[in-house]
Coordinates of C-alpha atoms in Angstrom, one line a residue:
X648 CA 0.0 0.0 0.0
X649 CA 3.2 2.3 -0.2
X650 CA 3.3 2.8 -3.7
X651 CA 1.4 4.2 -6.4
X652 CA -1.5 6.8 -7.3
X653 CA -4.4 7.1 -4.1
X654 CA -8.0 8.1 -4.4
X655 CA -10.2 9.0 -1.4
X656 CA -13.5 7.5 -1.9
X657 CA -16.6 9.2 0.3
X658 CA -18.9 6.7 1.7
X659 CA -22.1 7.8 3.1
X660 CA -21.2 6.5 6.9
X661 CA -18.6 9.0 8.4
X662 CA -17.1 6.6 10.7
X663 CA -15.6 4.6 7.5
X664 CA -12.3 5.1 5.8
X665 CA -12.4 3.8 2.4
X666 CA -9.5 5.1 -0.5
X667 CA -8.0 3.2 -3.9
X668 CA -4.4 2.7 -4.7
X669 CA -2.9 1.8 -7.9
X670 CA -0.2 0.9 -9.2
X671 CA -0.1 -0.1 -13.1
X672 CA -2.9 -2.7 -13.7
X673 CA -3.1 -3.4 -10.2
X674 CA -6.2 -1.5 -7.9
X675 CA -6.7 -2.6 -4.4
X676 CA -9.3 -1.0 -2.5
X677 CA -9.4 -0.3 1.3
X678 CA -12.3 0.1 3.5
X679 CA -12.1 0.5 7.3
X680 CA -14.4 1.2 10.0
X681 CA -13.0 3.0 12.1
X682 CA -15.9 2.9 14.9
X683 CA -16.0 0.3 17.9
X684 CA -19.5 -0.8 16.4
X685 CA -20.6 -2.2 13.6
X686 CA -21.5 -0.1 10.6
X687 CA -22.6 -0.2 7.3
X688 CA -20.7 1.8 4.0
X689 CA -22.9 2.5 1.1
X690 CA -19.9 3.4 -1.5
X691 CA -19.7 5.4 -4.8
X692 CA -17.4 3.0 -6.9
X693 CA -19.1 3.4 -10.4
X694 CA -15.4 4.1 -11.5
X695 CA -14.5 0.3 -11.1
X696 CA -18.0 -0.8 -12.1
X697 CA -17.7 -4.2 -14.1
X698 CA -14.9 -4.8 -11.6
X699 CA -15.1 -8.2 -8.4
X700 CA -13.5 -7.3 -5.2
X701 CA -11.4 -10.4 -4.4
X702 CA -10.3 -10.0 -0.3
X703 CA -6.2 -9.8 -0.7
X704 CA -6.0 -12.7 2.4
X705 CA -8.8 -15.1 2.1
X706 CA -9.4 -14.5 -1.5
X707 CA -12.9 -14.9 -0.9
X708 CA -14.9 -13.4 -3.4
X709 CA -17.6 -10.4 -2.9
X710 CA -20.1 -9.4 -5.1
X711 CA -19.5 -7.6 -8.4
X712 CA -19.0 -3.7 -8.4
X713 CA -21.9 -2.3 -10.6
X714 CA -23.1 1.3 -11.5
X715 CA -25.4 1.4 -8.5
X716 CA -23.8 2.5 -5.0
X717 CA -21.8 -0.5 -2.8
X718 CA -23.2 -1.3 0.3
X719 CA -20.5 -2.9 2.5
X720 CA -21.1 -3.9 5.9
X721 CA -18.5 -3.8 8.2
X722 CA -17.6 -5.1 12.0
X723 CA -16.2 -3.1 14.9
X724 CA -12.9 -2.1 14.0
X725 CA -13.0 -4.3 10.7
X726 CA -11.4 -3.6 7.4
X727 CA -11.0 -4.7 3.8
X728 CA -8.3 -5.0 1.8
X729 CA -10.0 -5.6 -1.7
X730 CA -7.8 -6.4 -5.4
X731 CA -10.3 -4.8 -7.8
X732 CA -10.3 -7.8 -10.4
X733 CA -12.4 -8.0 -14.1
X734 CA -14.1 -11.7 -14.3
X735 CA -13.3 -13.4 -17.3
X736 CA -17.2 -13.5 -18.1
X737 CA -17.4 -10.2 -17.6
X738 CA -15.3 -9.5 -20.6
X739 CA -17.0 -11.9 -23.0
X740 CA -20.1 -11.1 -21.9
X741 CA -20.0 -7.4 -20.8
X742 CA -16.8 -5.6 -22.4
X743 CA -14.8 -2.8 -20.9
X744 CA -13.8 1.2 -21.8
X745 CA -11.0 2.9 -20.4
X746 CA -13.1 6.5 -18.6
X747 CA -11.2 9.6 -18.8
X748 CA -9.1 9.2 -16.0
X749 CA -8.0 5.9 -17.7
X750 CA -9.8 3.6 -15.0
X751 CA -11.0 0.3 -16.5
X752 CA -15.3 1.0 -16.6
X753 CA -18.3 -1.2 -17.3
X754 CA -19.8 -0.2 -20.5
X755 CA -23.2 -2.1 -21.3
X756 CA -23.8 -3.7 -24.4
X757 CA -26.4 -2.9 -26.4
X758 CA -29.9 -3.6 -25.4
X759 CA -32.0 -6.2 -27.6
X760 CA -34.8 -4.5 -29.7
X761 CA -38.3 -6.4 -29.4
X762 CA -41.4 -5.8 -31.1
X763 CA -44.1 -4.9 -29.0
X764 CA -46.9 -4.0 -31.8
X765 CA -48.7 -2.4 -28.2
X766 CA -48.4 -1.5 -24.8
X767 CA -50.9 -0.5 -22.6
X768 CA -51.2 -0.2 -18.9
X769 CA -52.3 -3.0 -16.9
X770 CA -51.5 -5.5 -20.0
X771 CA -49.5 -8.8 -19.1
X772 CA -50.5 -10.8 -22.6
X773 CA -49.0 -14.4 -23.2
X774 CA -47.4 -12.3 -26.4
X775 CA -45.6 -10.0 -23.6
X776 CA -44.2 -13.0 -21.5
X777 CA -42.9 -15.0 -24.2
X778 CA -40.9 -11.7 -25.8
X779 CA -39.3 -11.5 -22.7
X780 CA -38.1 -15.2 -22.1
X781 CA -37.0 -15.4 -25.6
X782 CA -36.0 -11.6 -26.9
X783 CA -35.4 -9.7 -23.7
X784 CA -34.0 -12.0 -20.6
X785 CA -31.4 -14.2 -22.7
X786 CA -29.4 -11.3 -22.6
X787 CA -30.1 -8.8 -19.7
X788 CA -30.1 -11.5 -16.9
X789 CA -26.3 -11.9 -17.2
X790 CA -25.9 -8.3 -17.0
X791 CA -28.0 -7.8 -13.9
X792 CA -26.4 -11.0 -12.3
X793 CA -23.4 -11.8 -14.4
X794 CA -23.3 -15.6 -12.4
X795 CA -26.1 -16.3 -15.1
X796 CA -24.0 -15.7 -17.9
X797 CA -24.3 -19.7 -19.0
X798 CA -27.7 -19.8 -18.8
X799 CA -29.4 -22.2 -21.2
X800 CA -33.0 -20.8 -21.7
X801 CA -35.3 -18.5 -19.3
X802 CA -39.2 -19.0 -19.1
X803 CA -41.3 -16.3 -17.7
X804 CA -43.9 -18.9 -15.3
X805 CA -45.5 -15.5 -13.5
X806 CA -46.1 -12.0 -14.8
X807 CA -48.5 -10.2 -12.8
X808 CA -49.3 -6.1 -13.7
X809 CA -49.0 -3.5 -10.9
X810 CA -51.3 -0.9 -10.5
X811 CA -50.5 3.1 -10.0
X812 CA -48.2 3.9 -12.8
X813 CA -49.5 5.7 -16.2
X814 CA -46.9 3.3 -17.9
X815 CA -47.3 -0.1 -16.8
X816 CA -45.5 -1.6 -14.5
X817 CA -44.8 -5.4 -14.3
X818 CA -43.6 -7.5 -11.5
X819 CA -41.9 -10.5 -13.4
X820 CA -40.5 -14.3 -11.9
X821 CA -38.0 -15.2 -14.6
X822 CA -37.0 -19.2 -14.2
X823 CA -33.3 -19.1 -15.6
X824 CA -32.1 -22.4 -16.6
X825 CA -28.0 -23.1 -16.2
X826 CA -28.4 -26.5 -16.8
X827 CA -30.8 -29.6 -17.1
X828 CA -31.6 -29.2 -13.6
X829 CA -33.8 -27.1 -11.6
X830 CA -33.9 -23.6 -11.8
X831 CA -33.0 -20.5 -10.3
X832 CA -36.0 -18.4 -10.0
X833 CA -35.6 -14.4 -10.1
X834 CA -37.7 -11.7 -9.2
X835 CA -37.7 -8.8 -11.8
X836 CA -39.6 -5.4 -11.8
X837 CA -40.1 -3.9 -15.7
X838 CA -41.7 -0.9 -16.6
X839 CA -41.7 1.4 -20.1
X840 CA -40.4 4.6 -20.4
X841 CA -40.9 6.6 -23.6
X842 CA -39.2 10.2 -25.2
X843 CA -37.5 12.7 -22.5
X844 CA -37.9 10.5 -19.8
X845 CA -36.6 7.3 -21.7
X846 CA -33.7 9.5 -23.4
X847 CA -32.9 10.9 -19.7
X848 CA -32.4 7.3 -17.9
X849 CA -30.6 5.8 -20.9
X850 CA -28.6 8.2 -19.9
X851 CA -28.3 8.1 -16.4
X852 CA -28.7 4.5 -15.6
X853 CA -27.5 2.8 -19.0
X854 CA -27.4 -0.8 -17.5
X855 CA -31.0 -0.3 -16.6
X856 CA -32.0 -0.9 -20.4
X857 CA -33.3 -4.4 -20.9
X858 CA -34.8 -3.4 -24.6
X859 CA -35.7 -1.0 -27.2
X860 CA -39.0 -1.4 -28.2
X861 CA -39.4 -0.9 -31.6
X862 CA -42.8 0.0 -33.8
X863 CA -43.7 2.9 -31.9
X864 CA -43.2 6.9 -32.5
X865 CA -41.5 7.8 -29.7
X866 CA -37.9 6.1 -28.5
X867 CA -39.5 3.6 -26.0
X868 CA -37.4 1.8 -23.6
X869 CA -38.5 -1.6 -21.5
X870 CA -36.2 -0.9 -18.5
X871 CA -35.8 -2.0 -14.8
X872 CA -38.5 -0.7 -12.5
X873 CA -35.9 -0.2 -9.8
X874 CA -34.8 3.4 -11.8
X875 CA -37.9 4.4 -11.8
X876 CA -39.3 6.5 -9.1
X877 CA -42.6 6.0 -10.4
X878 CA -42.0 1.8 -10.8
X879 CA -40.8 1.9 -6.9
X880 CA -43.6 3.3 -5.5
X881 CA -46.1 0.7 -7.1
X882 CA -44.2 -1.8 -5.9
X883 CA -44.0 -0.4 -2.3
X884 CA -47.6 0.4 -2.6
X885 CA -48.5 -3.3 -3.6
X886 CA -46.2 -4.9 -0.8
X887 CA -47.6 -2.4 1.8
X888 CA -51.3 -2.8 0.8
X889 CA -51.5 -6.3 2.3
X890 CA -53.9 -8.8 0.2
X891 CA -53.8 -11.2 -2.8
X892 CA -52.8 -9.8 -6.2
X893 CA -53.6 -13.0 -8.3
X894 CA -55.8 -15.7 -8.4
X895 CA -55.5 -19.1 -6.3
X896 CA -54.3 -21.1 -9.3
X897 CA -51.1 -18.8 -9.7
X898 CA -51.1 -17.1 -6.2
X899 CA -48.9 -13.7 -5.2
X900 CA -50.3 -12.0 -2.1
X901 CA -48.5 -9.5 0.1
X902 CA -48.6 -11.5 3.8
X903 CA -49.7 -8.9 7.1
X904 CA -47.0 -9.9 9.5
X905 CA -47.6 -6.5 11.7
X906 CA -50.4 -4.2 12.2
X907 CA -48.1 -1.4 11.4
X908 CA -47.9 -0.2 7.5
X909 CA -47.0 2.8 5.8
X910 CA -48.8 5.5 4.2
X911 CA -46.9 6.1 1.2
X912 CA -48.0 9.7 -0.3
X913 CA -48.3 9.8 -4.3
X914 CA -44.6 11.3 -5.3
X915 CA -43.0 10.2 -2.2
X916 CA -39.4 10.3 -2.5
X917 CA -38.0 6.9 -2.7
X918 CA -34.2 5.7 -3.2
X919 CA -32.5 2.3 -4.2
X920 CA -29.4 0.8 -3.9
X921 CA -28.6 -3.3 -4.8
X922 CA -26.9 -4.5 -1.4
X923 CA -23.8 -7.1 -1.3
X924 CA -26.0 -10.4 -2.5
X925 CA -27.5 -8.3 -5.2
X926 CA -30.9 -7.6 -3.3
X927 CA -32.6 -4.6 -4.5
X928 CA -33.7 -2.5 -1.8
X929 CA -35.8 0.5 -2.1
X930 CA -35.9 3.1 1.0
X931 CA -39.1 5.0 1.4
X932 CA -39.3 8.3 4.2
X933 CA -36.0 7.3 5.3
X934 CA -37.8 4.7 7.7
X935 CA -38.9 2.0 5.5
X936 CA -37.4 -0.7 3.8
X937 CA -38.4 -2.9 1.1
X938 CA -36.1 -6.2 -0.1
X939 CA -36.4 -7.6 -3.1
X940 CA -34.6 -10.9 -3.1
X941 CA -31.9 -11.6 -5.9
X942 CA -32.8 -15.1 -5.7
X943 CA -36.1 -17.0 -4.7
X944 CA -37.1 -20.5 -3.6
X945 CA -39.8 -22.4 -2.5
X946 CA -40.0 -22.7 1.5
X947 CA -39.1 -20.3 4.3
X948 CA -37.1 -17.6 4.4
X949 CA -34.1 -17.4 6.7
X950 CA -34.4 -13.3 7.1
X951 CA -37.7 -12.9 7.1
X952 CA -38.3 -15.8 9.9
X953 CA -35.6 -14.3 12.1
X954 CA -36.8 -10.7 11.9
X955 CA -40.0 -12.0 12.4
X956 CA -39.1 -13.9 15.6
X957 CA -36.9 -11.4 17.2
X958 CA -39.6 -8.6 16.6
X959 CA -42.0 -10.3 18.4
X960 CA -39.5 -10.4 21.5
X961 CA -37.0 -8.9 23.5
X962 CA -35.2 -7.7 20.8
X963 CA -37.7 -5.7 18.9
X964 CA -36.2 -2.6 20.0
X965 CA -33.0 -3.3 18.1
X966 CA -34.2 -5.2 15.0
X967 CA -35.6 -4.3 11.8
X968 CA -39.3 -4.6 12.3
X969 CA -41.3 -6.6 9.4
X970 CA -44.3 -5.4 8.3
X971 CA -45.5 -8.0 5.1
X972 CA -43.7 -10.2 2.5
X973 CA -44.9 -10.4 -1.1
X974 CA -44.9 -14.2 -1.6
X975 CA -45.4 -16.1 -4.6
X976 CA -47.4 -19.8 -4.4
X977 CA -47.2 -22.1 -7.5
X978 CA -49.2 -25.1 -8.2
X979 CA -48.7 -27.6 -5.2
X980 CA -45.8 -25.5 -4.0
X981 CA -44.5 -23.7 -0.5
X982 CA -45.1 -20.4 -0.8
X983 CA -41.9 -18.4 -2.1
X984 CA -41.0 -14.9 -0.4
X985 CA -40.3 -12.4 -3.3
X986 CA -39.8 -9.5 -1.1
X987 CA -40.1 -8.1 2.7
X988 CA -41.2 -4.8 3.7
X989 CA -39.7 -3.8 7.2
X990 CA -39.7 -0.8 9.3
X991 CA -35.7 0.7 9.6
X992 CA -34.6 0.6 13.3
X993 CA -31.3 3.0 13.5
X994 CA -28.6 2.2 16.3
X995 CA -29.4 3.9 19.3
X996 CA -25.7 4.3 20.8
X997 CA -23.3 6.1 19.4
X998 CA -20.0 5.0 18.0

């Protein structure tokens, strides 16, 4: 750490030290909490995007660096010494530009174009779900989650339409096949953006594109709900609202596991970040949380059981409070949890 070029990077969370050294084509980043409690670093590395931090002593492998903000969380008096590496997949798959201060950035390829002859709100046709398992998925699944990148086929078996949202919004459980076994189901949220507002996230959030849509005026974009303010807050809305969204042969509901829910004013601000197992989480008045799982299965859910147990007891203080899960029952199936809306519980001692 003694040599070469050093960069200051500015996490959110005060009491955590985090700067980049380099040193030809070697980048090691170091984070280090610098508190005598735990805490948790949500980091600007868009720079390295594209880029897997690989621990320098274990060589344990975190997740991959993307465009959204890094959440890192750390022990008391913990730190990370990270070599910034590019996956081999990532280059077949992704590709890489140099940015301007010659840093090695994730540049996303370019998204499919599928033939939607219409769109309309509240519109989930069997035409729609078989464009996306065979147009759309094949190729932005491995950019959202580049561990797919060998996957053999993806089916679409649920895609339900969320209400509240001029554009439609669809919540989406995309079955990615990696091999002649079972396969891994993923929760997806899609909605359409069209002219400024499509030209304006392109631009902001480029690896948000899953398609162009072609046959329409206007430059219409199929993207991930997640960047879309209006996207979130339908999907907060339906998780918050508490009832079944589908019918019993195909069954999503949004499970009451506390009296309290929250109120969610039209236009609320809302932000997102994807955490360190590539769960999307949306934050909502600064006190609620909502978790979209990366990765679903039939059966109980560690977190949500856990939560749920230590809210009801002496710890409830001190724990993340859940208020519903958005599940998802197939035909002679557990129920799967999609999601988990919780109430945020900040540390009440000081570091």
């Amino acid at each position: 750490l003694g040599r070469g070029s050093m960069e200051m990077v500015m996490p959110d969370n005060p009491k955590v030290l985090c700067f980049v050294r380099r040193l030809g084509d070697e980048i090691i980043l170091v984070v280090v909490n610098l508190s005598r409690y735990a805490q948790v670093a949500e980091m600007d590395l868009s720079a390295y995007a594209g880029t897997q931090p690989v621990d320098v002593f274990g060589n344990t492998r975190f997740p991959v660096i993307r465009d959204t903000p890094y959440v890192l969380p750390l022990g008391f008096h913990c730190y990370f010494w990270f070599r910034l590496e590019p996956r081999a997949q990532d280059r077949d798959v992704r590709g890489h530009s140099q940015d301007r201060r010659g840093q090695r950035r994730f540049t996303p390829p370019q998204a499919p174009h599928a033939h939607f002859e219409a769109v309309e709100a509240g519109t989930a046709s069997r035409r729609l779900r078989q464009t996306l398992a065979e147009q759309v998925l094949p190729a932005y699944l491995p950019r959202l989650h580049p561990e797919l990148s060998g996957l053999l086929r993806v089916e679409v078996p649920v895609i339900q339409s969320l209400p509240g949202r001029a554009a439609p919004v669809w919540l989406v459980l995309a079955a990615a096949f990696l091999g002649e076994g079972s396969a891994v189901t993923v929760p997806l949220l899609f909605t359409v953006c069209r002219g400024r507002e499509a030209a304006l996230l392109a631009g902001e959030f480029p690896g948000a594109v899953a398609a162009r849509l072609s046959g329409t005026a206007k430059e219409t974009l199929l993207v991930n709900g997640f960047a879309v303010a209006a996207a979130r807050e339908a999907l907060f809305a339906t998780a918050a609202r508490g009832r079944r969204l589908a019918p019993a042969s195909d069954d999503l509901a949004a499970i009451l596991l506390s009296p309290e829910r929250p109120r969610l004013a039209p236009g609320a601000a809302t932000r997102f970040f994807r955490d360190p197992r590539g769960n999307m989480v949306v934050v909502a008045e600064g006190a609620w949380m909502l978790k979209t799982y990366a990765r679903a299965a039939p059966g109980p859910h560690p977190e949500a059981e856990l939560l749920d147990y230590l809210a009801r007891g002496d710890f409830r203080a001190h724990v993340p409070t859940p208020a519903t899960v958005l599940t998802h029952t197939g035909h002679d199936e557990a129920p799967t949890v999609l999601a988990l809306l919780m109430r945020h519980t900040p540390g009440a001692a000081p570091a």
